[in-house]
Coordinates of N, CA and C in Angstrom, one line a residue:
M1 N 0.7 -1.0 0.1 CA 0.1 -0.1 0.1 C 0.9 1.1 -0.1
S2 N 0.6 2.4 -0.7 CA 1.3 3.5 -0.8 C 1.1 4.3 0.4
R3 N 2.0 5.2 0.6 CA 1.8 6.2 1.7 C 0.7 6.9 1.8
V4 N 0.1 7.3 0.5 CA -1.4 8.1 0.8 C -2.3 7.3 1.4
G5 N -2.3 5.8 0.5 CA -3.2 5.0 1.0 C -3.6 4.8 2.6
R6 N -1.9 4.3 2.9 CA -2.0 4.1 4.2 C -2.4 5.2 5.0
L7 N -2.1 6.8 4.9 CA -2.7 7.8 5.5 C -4.0 7.9 5.4
R8 N -4.9 7.5 4.3 CA -6.0 7.4 4.0 C -7.0 6.6 4.9
A9 N -6.2 5.6 4.8 CA -7.1 4.3 5.8 C -7.0 4.8 7.2
E10 N -5.8 5.3 7.8 CA -6.0 5.9 9.0 C -6.6 6.8 9.6
I11 N -6.8 7.8 8.6 CA -7.5 9.0 8.7 C -8.9 8.7 8.7
S12 N -9.4 7.8 8.0 CA -10.9 7.3 8.0 C -11.2 6.3 9.3
A13 N -10.2 5.6 9.6 CA -10.3 4.8 10.9 C -10.7 6.1 12.1
G14 N -9.6 7.1 12.0 CA -9.5 7.8 13.2 C -11.0 8.6 13.5
W15 N -11.5 9.1 12.3 CA -12.5 9.7 12.1 C -13.8 8.9 12.7
R16 N -14.1 7.7 12.1 CA -15.1 7.0 12.6 C -15.0 6.7 14.1
S17 N -13.7 6.4 14.7 CA -13.5 6.4 16.0 C -13.9 7.4 16.7
F18 N -13.5 8.6 16.4 CA -14.2 9.7 17.1 C -16.0 10.0 17.1
A19 N -16.1 9.6 16.0 CA -17.9 9.6 15.8 C -18.9 8.8 16.5
R20 N -17.9 7.3 16.8 CA -18.4 6.6 17.6 C -18.7 6.9 19.1
R21 N -17.7 7.9 19.6 CA -17.6 8.1 21.2 C -18.5 9.5 21.3
R22 N -19.7 9.5 21.8 CA -20.6 10.2 22.3 C -20.1 11.4 22.9
T23 N -19.3 10.9 24.1 CA -18.7 11.6 25.2 C -17.4 12.5 24.4
A24 N -16.9 12.2 23.8 CA -15.9 12.7 23.0 C -16.5 14.0 22.0
V25 N -17.5 13.5 21.4 CA -18.2 14.5 20.6 C -18.8 15.6 21.6
F26 N -19.7 15.4 22.5 CA -20.1 16.2 23.4 C -19.1 17.3 24.0
F27 N -17.9 17.0 24.5 CA -16.7 17.9 25.0 C -16.4 18.7 23.9
T28 N -16.3 18.2 22.8 CA -15.6 19.0 21.6 C -16.4 19.9 21.3
F29 N -17.5 19.9 21.1 CA -18.7 20.8 20.7 C -19.4 21.5 21.6
L30 N -20.0 20.7 22.7 CA -20.8 21.5 23.2 C -20.1 22.2 24.5
F31 N -19.2 21.6 24.9 CA -18.3 22.5 26.3 C -18.1 23.6 25.9
P32 N -17.4 24.1 24.8 CA -17.0 25.3 24.4 C -18.3 26.1 24.4
A33 N -19.5 25.5 23.8 CA -20.3 26.4 23.7 C -21.1 26.8 24.9
L34 N -21.0 25.9 26.0 CA -21.4 26.2 27.3 C -20.7 27.4 27.8
L35 N -19.6 27.3 27.6 CA -18.7 28.5 28.2 C -18.8 30.0 27.6
I36 N -19.2 29.7 26.2 CA -19.7 31.2 25.5 C -20.9 31.4 26.2
V37 N -21.9 30.5 26.5 CA -23.2 31.0 27.0 C -22.8 31.6 28.5
I38 N -22.2 31.0 29.0 CA -21.9 31.5 30.8 C -21.3 32.7 30.6
F39 N -19.8 32.7 30.0 CA -19.0 33.9 30.3 C -19.2 35.0 29.1
G40 N -20.0 34.5 27.9 CA -20.2 35.6 26.9 C -21.4 36.2 27.0
A41 N -22.6 35.3 27.5 CA -23.8 36.1 27.2 C -24.4 36.2 28.6
L42 N -24.2 35.3 29.7 CA -24.8 35.5 31.1 C -23.8 36.3 31.9
V43 N -22.5 36.3 32.0 CA -21.8 37.0 32.8 C -21.4 38.4 31.9
R44 N -20.9 38.2 30.8 CA -20.7 39.4 29.7 C -19.7 40.3 30.1
T45 N -18.8 40.7 29.4 CA -17.8 41.7 29.7 C -18.2 43.0 29.9
D46 N -17.5 43.8 30.7 CA -17.5 45.2 31.4 C -16.2 45.9 30.9
P47 N -16.0 46.5 29.7 CA -15.1 47.2 29.2 C -15.0 48.3 30.0
G48 N -13.3 48.6 30.7 CA -13.1 49.7 31.5 C -13.8 49.7 32.7
G49 N -14.4 48.5 33.0 CA -14.8 48.3 34.4 C -13.7 47.7 35.3
G50 N -12.7 47.0 35.0 CA -11.8 46.6 35.7 C -11.8 45.1 35.9
G51 N -11.0 44.2 36.6 CA -11.2 43.2 36.6 C -11.1 41.9 35.6
L52 N -11.7 40.9 35.9 CA -11.5 39.9 35.0 C -12.8 40.4 33.7
F53 N -12.6 39.8 32.6 CA -13.5 40.5 31.4 C -13.8 41.8 31.6
A54 N -12.9 42.5 31.3 CA -13.0 43.9 31.3 C -12.7 44.5 30.0
E55 N -12.3 43.5 29.2 CA -12.1 44.1 27.7 C -13.4 43.8 26.8
P56 N -13.4 44.6 25.5 CA -14.2 44.2 24.8 C -14.4 42.9 24.5
P57 N -15.8 42.2 23.9 CA -15.8 41.0 23.8 C -14.8 40.3 22.8
A58 N -14.5 41.1 21.7 CA -13.8 40.6 20.5 C -12.2 40.2 21.2
Y59 N -11.8 40.5 22.3 CA -10.7 40.4 22.9 C -10.8 38.7 23.4
Y60 N -11.8 38.1 23.7 CA -11.9 36.8 24.3 C -11.9 35.7 23.2
V61 N -12.2 36.3 22.0 CA -12.3 35.1 20.7 C -11.3 34.1 20.8
P62 N -10.1 34.6 21.0 CA -8.7 33.6 21.0 C -8.9 32.5 22.0
G63 N -9.4 33.4 23.2 CA -9.6 32.3 24.2 C -10.6 30.9 24.1
Y64 N -11.8 31.7 23.5 CA -12.7 30.5 23.3 C -12.3 29.5 22.4
L65 N -11.5 30.0 21.4 CA -10.9 29.2 20.3 C -9.7 28.2 20.9
A66 N -9.3 28.6 21.9 CA -8.2 28.1 22.6 C -8.5 26.6 23.4
V67 N -10.0 27.0 23.7 CA -10.2 25.8 24.6 C -10.4 24.5 23.7
V68 N -10.7 24.6 22.6 CA -10.6 23.4 21.6 C -9.3 23.0 21.0
V69 N -8.7 24.2 20.6 CA -7.4 24.1 19.6 C -6.4 23.5 20.9
L70 N -6.5 24.0 22.1 CA -5.5 23.2 23.3 C -5.9 21.7 23.7
F71 N -7.3 21.9 24.3 CA -7.7 20.7 25.2 C -7.9 19.6 24.4
T72 N -8.6 19.6 23.2 CA -8.8 18.6 22.0 C -7.7 17.9 21.7
P73 N -6.5 18.3 21.2 CA -5.4 17.7 21.0 C -4.6 16.9 22.1
L74 N -4.5 17.7 23.2 CA -3.9 17.1 24.4 C -4.4 15.9 25.1
S75 N -6.0 15.9 25.1 CA -6.6 14.9 25.7 C -7.0 13.5 24.8
R76 N -7.3 14.0 23.6 CA -7.6 13.2 22.7 C -6.1 12.3 22.2
L77 N -5.2 12.7 21.7 CA -3.6 12.2 21.6 C -3.1 11.9 22.7
G78 N -3.2 12.1 24.0 CA -2.7 11.6 25.0 C -3.3 10.5 25.4
S79 N -4.6 10.4 25.6 CA -5.2 9.1 25.7 C -5.3 7.9 24.7
E80 N -5.1 8.6 23.6 CA -5.0 7.6 22.3 C -3.7 7.0 22.5
V81 N -2.6 7.6 22.4 CA -1.3 7.2 22.7 C -1.3 6.2 23.6
A82 N -1.7 6.6 25.1 CA -1.7 5.6 26.2 C -2.7 4.3 26.0
R83 N -3.5 4.5 25.2 CA -4.7 3.4 24.9 C -4.0 2.4 24.0
H84 N -3.0 3.0 22.9 CA -2.5 2.0 22.3 C -1.3 1.4 22.9
R85 N -0.9 1.7 23.7 CA 0.5 1.3 24.7 C -0.3 0.2 25.6
E86 N -1.4 0.5 26.0 CA -2.0 -0.4 27.1 C -2.6 -1.8 26.1
G87 N -2.7 -1.5 24.9 CA -3.0 -2.7 24.1 C -2.0 -3.4 23.1
N88 N -0.9 -2.7 23.3 CA 0.3 -3.3 22.7 C 0.0 -3.1 21.0
R89 N -0.6 -1.9 21.1 CA -0.8 -1.6 19.7 C 0.5 -1.0 18.7
F90 N 1.0 -0.6 19.3 CA 2.4 0.2 18.7 C 3.3 -1.3 18.4
E91 N 3.3 -2.1 18.9 CA 4.1 -3.4 18.7 C 3.5 -3.9 17.4
K92 N 2.3 -4.1 17.4 CA 1.6 -4.3 16.1 C 2.2 -3.4 14.9
L93 N 1.9 -2.1 15.1 CA 1.8 -0.9 14.3 C 3.5 -1.2 13.8
A94 N 4.5 -1.6 14.5 CA 6.1 -1.8 13.9 C 6.0 -2.9 13.0
T95 N 5.1 -3.7 12.9 CA 5.0 -4.6 11.7 C 4.5 -4.3 10.5
T96 N 3.9 -3.2 10.5 CA 3.1 -2.7 9.3 C 4.0 -1.6 8.7
P97 N 3.8 -1.1 7.4 CA 4.6 -0.1 6.8 C 4.4 1.4 7.3
L98 N 3.1 1.4 8.2 CA 2.9 2.8 9.0 C 3.7 3.1 9.7
T99 N 4.3 4.2 9.6 CA 5.2 4.9 10.3 C 5.0 5.6 11.6
R100 N 5.5 5.9 12.9 CA 5.2 6.5 13.6 C 4.8 8.0 13.4
G101 N 5.5 8.5 12.5 CA 5.2 9.9 12.1 C 4.1 10.0 11.3
E102 N 3.6 9.0 10.3 CA 2.4 8.8 9.7 C 1.2 8.7 10.4
W103 N 1.3 7.7 11.4 CA 0.5 7.7 12.5 C -0.2 9.1 13.0
L104 N 1.1 9.7 13.4 CA 0.6 11.2 14.1 C 0.1 11.9 13.2
F105 N 0.7 12.0 11.9 CA 0.2 12.9 10.8 C -1.4 12.7 10.8
A106 N -1.7 11.5 10.4 CA -3.0 11.0 10.4 C -3.9 11.6 11.4
S107 N -3.5 11.2 12.8 CA -4.3 11.4 14.0 C -4.4 13.3 13.9
T108 N -3.4 14.0 13.5 CA -3.4 15.1 13.5 C -4.5 15.7 12.5
V109 N -4.5 15.2 11.3 CA -5.5 15.3 10.4 C -7.1 15.3 10.9
V110 N -7.4 14.3 11.5 CA -8.5 14.0 12.2 C -8.8 15.1 12.9
N111 N -7.9 15.4 14.2 CA -8.2 16.5 14.8 C -8.1 17.7 14.1
A112 N -7.5 18.3 13.2 CA -7.5 19.2 12.6 C -9.1 19.5 12.0
A113 N -9.8 18.6 11.4 CA -10.9 18.5 10.8 C -12.0 18.7 12.0
I114 N -12.0 18.0 13.0 CA -13.0 18.2 14.1 C -12.7 19.6 14.8
I115 N -11.7 19.7 15.1 CA -11.3 21.3 15.8 C -11.7 22.4 14.7
G116 N -11.3 22.2 13.4 CA -12.2 23.1 12.6 C -13.4 23.3 12.4
L117 N -14.3 22.4 12.6 CA -15.8 22.6 12.9 C -16.3 23.0 13.9
A118 N -15.5 22.4 15.1 CA -15.9 23.3 16.5 C -15.4 24.7 16.4
S119 N -14.4 25.1 15.9 CA -14.1 26.4 15.6 C -15.1 27.6 14.9
L120 N -15.6 26.9 13.9 CA -16.8 27.5 13.2 C -17.8 27.8 14.2
L121 N -18.3 26.6 14.8 CA -19.4 26.7 15.8 C -18.9 28.1 16.7
I122 N -18.1 27.9 17.3 CA -17.6 29.1 18.2 C -17.7 30.3 17.7
L123 N -16.9 30.6 16.8 CA -17.1 31.9 16.1 C -18.4 32.4 15.9
G124 N -19.3 31.5 15.6 CA -20.7 31.8 15.3 C -21.6 32.1 16.4
L125 N -21.1 31.4 17.4 CA -21.8 31.7 18.8 C -21.4 33.2 19.4
V126 N -20.2 33.1 19.6 CA -19.4 34.4 19.9 C -20.0 35.7 19.2
V127 N -20.3 35.6 18.1 CA -20.6 36.9 17.2 C -22.3 36.9 17.7
A128 N -22.9 35.7 17.7 CA -24.4 36.0 18.1 C -24.9 36.4 19.6
L129 N -23.9 35.6 20.3 CA -24.4 36.1 21.8 C -23.6 37.2 22.4
T130 N -22.5 37.4 21.8 CA -21.8 38.5 22.5 C -21.8 39.8 21.6
G131 N -22.0 39.7 20.4 CA -22.2 40.9 19.8 C -20.5 41.3 19.4
A132 N -19.7 40.4 19.4 CA -18.3 40.7 19.4 C -18.2 41.0 17.7
G133 N -17.6 42.3 17.6 CA -17.2 42.6 16.0 C -15.8 42.1 15.6
I134 N -15.9 41.0 15.2 CA -14.5 40.4 14.5 C -14.4 40.3 13.1
A135 N -13.4 40.4 12.5 CA -13.0 40.2 11.0 C -12.6 38.9 11.1
F136 N -13.2 38.3 10.2 CA -13.3 36.8 9.6 C -11.6 36.8 8.6
S137 N -10.8 36.8 9.1 CA -9.7 36.7 8.3 C -9.2 35.6 8.0
P138 N -8.6 35.5 6.5 CA -8.0 34.1 6.3 C -7.1 33.5 6.9
L139 N -6.4 34.3 7.7 CA -5.3 33.7 8.8 C -5.7 32.5 9.5
L140 N -7.1 33.1 10.0 CA -7.8 32.1 11.2 C -7.7 30.3 10.8
V141 N -7.5 30.3 9.5 CA -7.4 28.8 9.1 C -5.9 28.4 9.4
P142 N -5.1 28.9 9.0 CA -3.5 28.6 9.4 C -3.4 28.4 10.9
Y143 N -4.0 29.6 11.7 CA -3.7 29.4 13.0 C -4.3 28.5 13.8
V144 N -5.3 27.8 13.2 CA -5.9 26.6 13.8 C -5.6 25.5 13.6
V145 N -4.8 25.4 12.1 CA -4.3 24.1 11.8 C -2.9 24.0 12.3
V146 N -2.1 25.0 12.5 CA -0.7 25.2 13.1 C -1.0 24.8 14.5
G147 N -2.1 25.5 15.3 CA -2.1 25.1 16.7 C -2.3 23.8 17.0
V148 N -3.2 23.2 16.1 CA -3.6 22.0 16.3 C -2.4 20.7 16.2
V149 N -1.4 21.1 15.3 CA 0.0 20.3 14.9 C 0.5 20.5 16.3
C150 N 0.7 21.7 16.7 CA 1.4 21.9 17.7 C 1.1 21.1 19.0
F151 N -0.1 21.2 19.6 CA -0.5 20.5 20.5 C -1.0 18.9 20.6
C152 N -1.0 18.5 19.1 CA -1.2 17.0 18.8 C 0.2 16.5 19.3
G153 N 1.4 17.2 18.9 CA 2.7 16.5 19.4 C 2.9 16.7 20.6
V154 N 2.5 17.9 21.3 CA 2.4 17.8 22.7 C 1.6 16.5 23.5
G155 N 0.5 16.3 23.0 CA -0.2 15.0 23.3 C 0.1 13.9 23.0
A156 N 1.0 13.8 22.0 CA 1.4 12.6 21.7 C 2.6 12.2 22.9
M157 N 3.5 13.4 23.2 CA 4.3 12.9 24.4 C 3.9 12.8 25.5
L158 N 2.6 13.4 25.8 CA 1.9 13.0 27.3 C 1.6 11.6 27.3
G159 N 1.1 11.2 26.1 CA 0.6 9.6 26.1 C 1.8 8.9 26.1
S160 N 2.8 9.3 25.5 CA 4.1 8.3 25.6 C 4.8 8.1 27.1
Y161 N 4.6 9.1 27.7 CA 5.6 9.2 28.9 C 4.7 9.0 30.2
T162 N 3.4 9.0 30.3 CA 2.4 9.0 31.3 C 2.3 7.3 31.1
D163 N 2.0 6.7 32.5 CA 1.8 5.3 32.7 C 0.3 4.8 32.3
S164 N -0.6 5.6 32.1 CA -2.0 5.0 31.8 C -2.8 6.2 31.0
R165 N -4.0 5.8 30.8 CA -5.1 6.9 30.1 C -5.4 7.8 31.1
D166 N -5.4 7.2 32.3 CA -6.0 8.5 33.5 C -4.8 9.2 33.3
G167 N -3.5 9.0 33.6 CA -2.6 9.6 33.6 C -2.2 10.6 32.7
A168 N -2.6 10.4 31.4 CA -2.5 11.2 30.4 C -3.5 12.2 30.5
V169 N -4.6 11.9 30.7 CA -5.7 12.7 30.8 C -5.3 13.8 32.1
A170 N -4.9 13.3 33.4 CA -4.6 14.1 34.2 C -3.4 15.1 33.7
A171 N -2.6 14.7 33.1 CA -1.4 15.5 32.5 C -1.8 16.6 31.8
S172 N -2.7 16.3 30.8 CA -3.0 17.2 29.9 C -4.0 18.6 30.4
N173 N -4.8 18.1 31.8 CA -5.4 19.1 32.3 C -4.4 19.8 33.2
A174 N -3.5 19.2 33.6 CA -2.4 20.0 34.5 C -1.6 21.1 33.6
I175 N -1.3 20.4 32.4 CA -0.6 21.5 31.5 C -1.9 22.3 31.0
G176 N -2.8 22.0 30.4 CA -3.9 22.8 29.6 C -4.5 24.0 30.4
L177 N -4.9 23.7 31.5 CA -5.5 24.7 32.5 C -4.4 25.9 32.7
P178 N -3.2 25.7 33.1 CA -2.5 27.2 33.4 C -2.3 27.5 31.8
L179 N -1.9 26.7 31.0 CA -1.8 27.5 29.6 C -3.0 28.2 29.3
L180 N -4.4 27.8 29.5 CA -5.4 28.4 28.8 C -5.6 29.9 29.7
F181 N -5.0 30.0 30.9 CA -5.5 31.1 31.7 C -4.0 32.2 31.7
L182 N -3.1 31.7 31.5 CA -2.0 32.3 31.5 C -1.1 32.7 30.2
S183 N -1.7 32.6 28.9 CA -1.2 32.9 27.7 C -2.0 34.0 27.1
E184 N -2.4 35.2 27.7 CA -3.2 36.2 27.2 C -4.4 35.6 26.3
T185 N -5.4 34.7 27.0 CA -6.5 34.3 26.4 C -7.6 35.3 27.1
F186 N -7.8 34.7 28.3 CA -8.8 35.3 29.1 C -8.2 36.4 30.2
V187 N -7.1 36.2 30.3 CA -6.3 37.2 31.4 C -5.4 38.1 30.9
T188 N -5.4 39.1 30.8 CA -4.4 40.3 30.0 C -2.9 40.2 30.9
A189 N -2.1 40.4 30.2 CA -0.7 40.5 30.6 C -0.6 41.8 31.7
A190 N -1.6 42.7 31.7 CA -1.3 43.6 32.7 C -2.0 43.2 34.2
Q191 N -2.7 42.1 34.0 CA -3.6 41.4 35.3 C -2.5 40.6 35.9
L192 N -1.2 40.2 35.3 CA -0.6 39.5 36.1 C 0.7 40.2 36.6
P193 N 1.5 39.6 37.5 CA 2.9 39.9 38.2 C 3.7 40.6 36.8
G194 N 4.6 41.5 37.2 CA 5.1 41.8 35.9 C 6.5 41.0 35.7
W195 N 6.8 40.3 36.8 CA 8.0 39.1 36.6 C 7.4 38.0 35.8
F196 N 6.0 37.8 35.5 CA 5.5 36.4 35.0 C 5.6 37.0 33.4
E197 N 5.6 38.1 33.1 CA 5.3 38.5 31.7 C 6.4 37.7 30.6
P198 N 7.8 37.8 31.0 CA 8.7 37.0 30.3 C 8.1 35.4 29.8
L199 N 7.8 34.9 31.0 CA 7.4 33.6 31.1 C 6.2 33.2 30.0
M200 N 5.6 34.0 29.7 CA 4.5 34.0 28.7 C 5.0 33.6 27.5
A201 N 6.0 34.1 26.9 CA 6.5 33.7 25.5 C 7.3 32.3 25.5
L202 N 7.0 31.7 26.6 CA 7.5 30.4 26.4 C 6.2 29.3 25.7
S203 N 5.1 30.0 26.1 CA 3.8 29.2 25.8 C 3.7 29.4 24.3
P204 N 3.6 28.6 23.6 CA 2.9 28.8 22.2 C 1.5 29.3 22.0
L205 N 0.8 28.9 23.2 CA -0.5 29.5 22.9 C -0.8 31.1 23.2
T206 N 0.3 31.6 23.8 CA 0.6 33.1 23.9 C 0.4 33.6 22.3
Y207 N 1.2 33.0 21.6 CA 1.3 33.2 20.1 C 0.0 33.1 19.4
F208 N -0.7 32.0 19.7 CA -1.8 32.0 18.8 C -2.8 32.8 19.4
A209 N -2.7 33.3 20.8 CA -3.8 34.2 21.3 C -3.5 35.6 20.4
R210 N -2.3 35.8 20.6 CA -1.9 37.3 20.1 C -2.0 37.3 18.5
G211 N -1.9 36.5 17.8 CA -2.1 36.1 16.3 C -3.5 36.3 16.0
V212 N -4.1 35.4 16.6 CA -5.9 35.4 16.3 C -6.1 36.8 16.6
R213 N -6.1 37.4 17.8 CA -6.4 38.8 18.1 C -6.1 39.7 17.0
A214 N -5.1 39.6 16.9 CA -4.3 40.9 15.8 C -5.2 40.7 14.5
A215 N -5.5 39.4 13.9 CA -6.0 39.1 12.8 C -7.5 39.4 12.7
T216 N -8.3 39.1 13.9 CA -9.5 39.5 14.0 C -10.1 40.6 14.4
A217 N -9.3 41.0 15.5 CA -9.7 42.4 16.3 C -8.3 43.1 16.5
P218 N -8.1 43.7 15.4 CA -6.5 44.3 15.5 C -6.9 45.8 16.4
E219 N -7.9 46.3 16.5 CA -8.2 47.5 17.4 C -8.1 47.3 18.8
V220 N -8.2 45.9 19.0 CA -7.9 45.5 20.5 C -6.6 44.7 20.8
A221 N -6.1 44.3 19.8 CA -4.7 43.6 19.8 C -3.4 44.3 20.4
G222 N -3.5 45.3 20.7 CA -2.2 45.9 21.0 C -1.1 46.2 19.8
G223 N -1.7 46.1 18.5 CA -0.5 46.2 17.6 C 0.2 44.9 17.4
G224 N -0.2 43.7 17.6 CA 0.8 42.5 17.4 C 0.8 42.4 15.9
D225 N 1.5 41.6 15.3 CA 1.6 41.2 14.0 C 1.3 39.9 13.7
P226 N 0.0 39.7 13.0 CA -0.3 38.3 13.1 C 0.6 37.3 12.4
T227 N 1.1 37.8 11.5 CA 2.2 36.9 10.5 C 3.4 36.6 11.5
V228 N 4.0 37.5 12.0 CA 5.1 37.1 12.9 C 4.5 36.1 14.0
N229 N 3.5 36.2 14.6 CA 3.1 35.1 15.7 C 2.8 34.1 15.0
L230 N 2.1 34.0 13.9 CA 2.1 32.7 13.3 C 3.2 31.8 13.0
L231 N 4.3 32.7 12.4 CA 5.6 32.0 12.4 C 6.3 31.3 13.4
V232 N 6.2 32.0 14.7 CA 6.7 31.5 16.1 C 6.0 30.5 16.3
L233 N 4.5 30.4 16.1 CA 3.8 29.2 16.6 C 4.0 28.4 15.6
S234 N 4.5 28.4 14.4 CA 4.8 27.4 13.3 C 6.0 26.9 13.9
A235 N 7.1 27.4 14.1 CA 8.3 26.8 14.8 C 8.0 25.7 16.0
F236 N 7.1 26.3 16.8 CA 6.7 25.5 18.2 C 6.2 24.5 17.3
A237 N 5.4 24.0 16.7 CA 4.6 23.2 15.9 C 5.6 22.4 15.5
V238 N 6.4 22.7 14.5 CA 7.4 21.9 13.9 C 8.4 21.2 14.9
A239 N 8.7 21.8 16.0 CA 9.4 21.2 17.1 C 8.6 19.9 18.0
F240 N 7.7 20.4 18.3 CA 6.6 19.6 18.9 C 6.1 18.2 18.2
F241 N 5.8 18.6 17.0 CA 5.4 17.6 16.2 C 6.4 16.4 16.0
A242 N 7.5 17.0 15.8 CA 8.9 16.0 15.7 C 9.1 15.3 17.1
L243 N 9.3 16.1 18.1 CA 9.1 15.3 19.5 C 8.2 14.2 19.7
G244 N 6.9 14.6 19.4 CA 5.7 13.7 19.6 C 6.0 12.7 18.7
A245 N 6.4 12.8 17.5 CA 6.5 11.5 16.4 C 7.7 10.7 17.0
R246 N 8.8 11.3 17.5 CA 9.9 10.4 18.0 C 9.6 9.8 19.5
S247 N 8.4 10.5 20.1 CA 8.3 9.9 21.4 C 7.3 9.0 21.3
I248 N 6.7 8.3 20.3 CA 5.7 7.3 20.3 C 6.7 6.1 20.2
P249 N 6.4 4.9 21.2 CA 7.2 4.1 21.0 C 7.2 3.1 20.1
R250 N 8.1 2.5 19.5 CA 8.0 1.4 18.2 C 7.5 0.2 18.9
T251 N 7.8 -0.3 19.9 CA 6.9 -1.6 20.7 C 6.9 -1.1 22.2
D252 N 6.2 -2.0 22.9 CA 5.7 -1.8 24.1 C 6.4 -2.8 25.1

């Protein structure tokens, strides 16, 4: 079987596996929607009022997108790799022409398709429920895709180095929650201690948030360049994808 055929078969199997899991479908599509309803429509933002959610609604669009761009790859890839290890599936994979990089690439394509659909739902709800004035920039597509590639690599590493599926999920939450709130998504840099600001540059999600904000709402983005942020995020994605593919065990 050719490489294209192998990838097509693995992508098809991955998509069917996701569609059969109702819990996964629920958390991927409905959980972000609930966040938007609670924080966007019920709590609402208070521009100029100080504290949390003191920015215009458009400021928080990257945060809502980050919920799926960050958590879905971390939890799905982490638990999937751990599940394959528990079932000795990588030992069987080693006897096939499908390489570890191809397996991770196919899983990343499935996640990109899922998260792309979820992102469309999120953007529609944000505009409808919060009245956020955003521009639908063509840069949104590469930002979502590159973000998925980056965090799929991280998820593969979590699944490779934790001892079980529960451990992989726990690790994804332990990493994902701090990143979600400390990467200029829902909390601005001005609301954090001054000494912490340089540490934000170590988070790939920071560049995702800054870039998406600059592309969709430049008036609230603080003058960031979306292209530069995309390039930095791409560098993170290449590095983490390579590390993720390398971390996947050949045998168990």
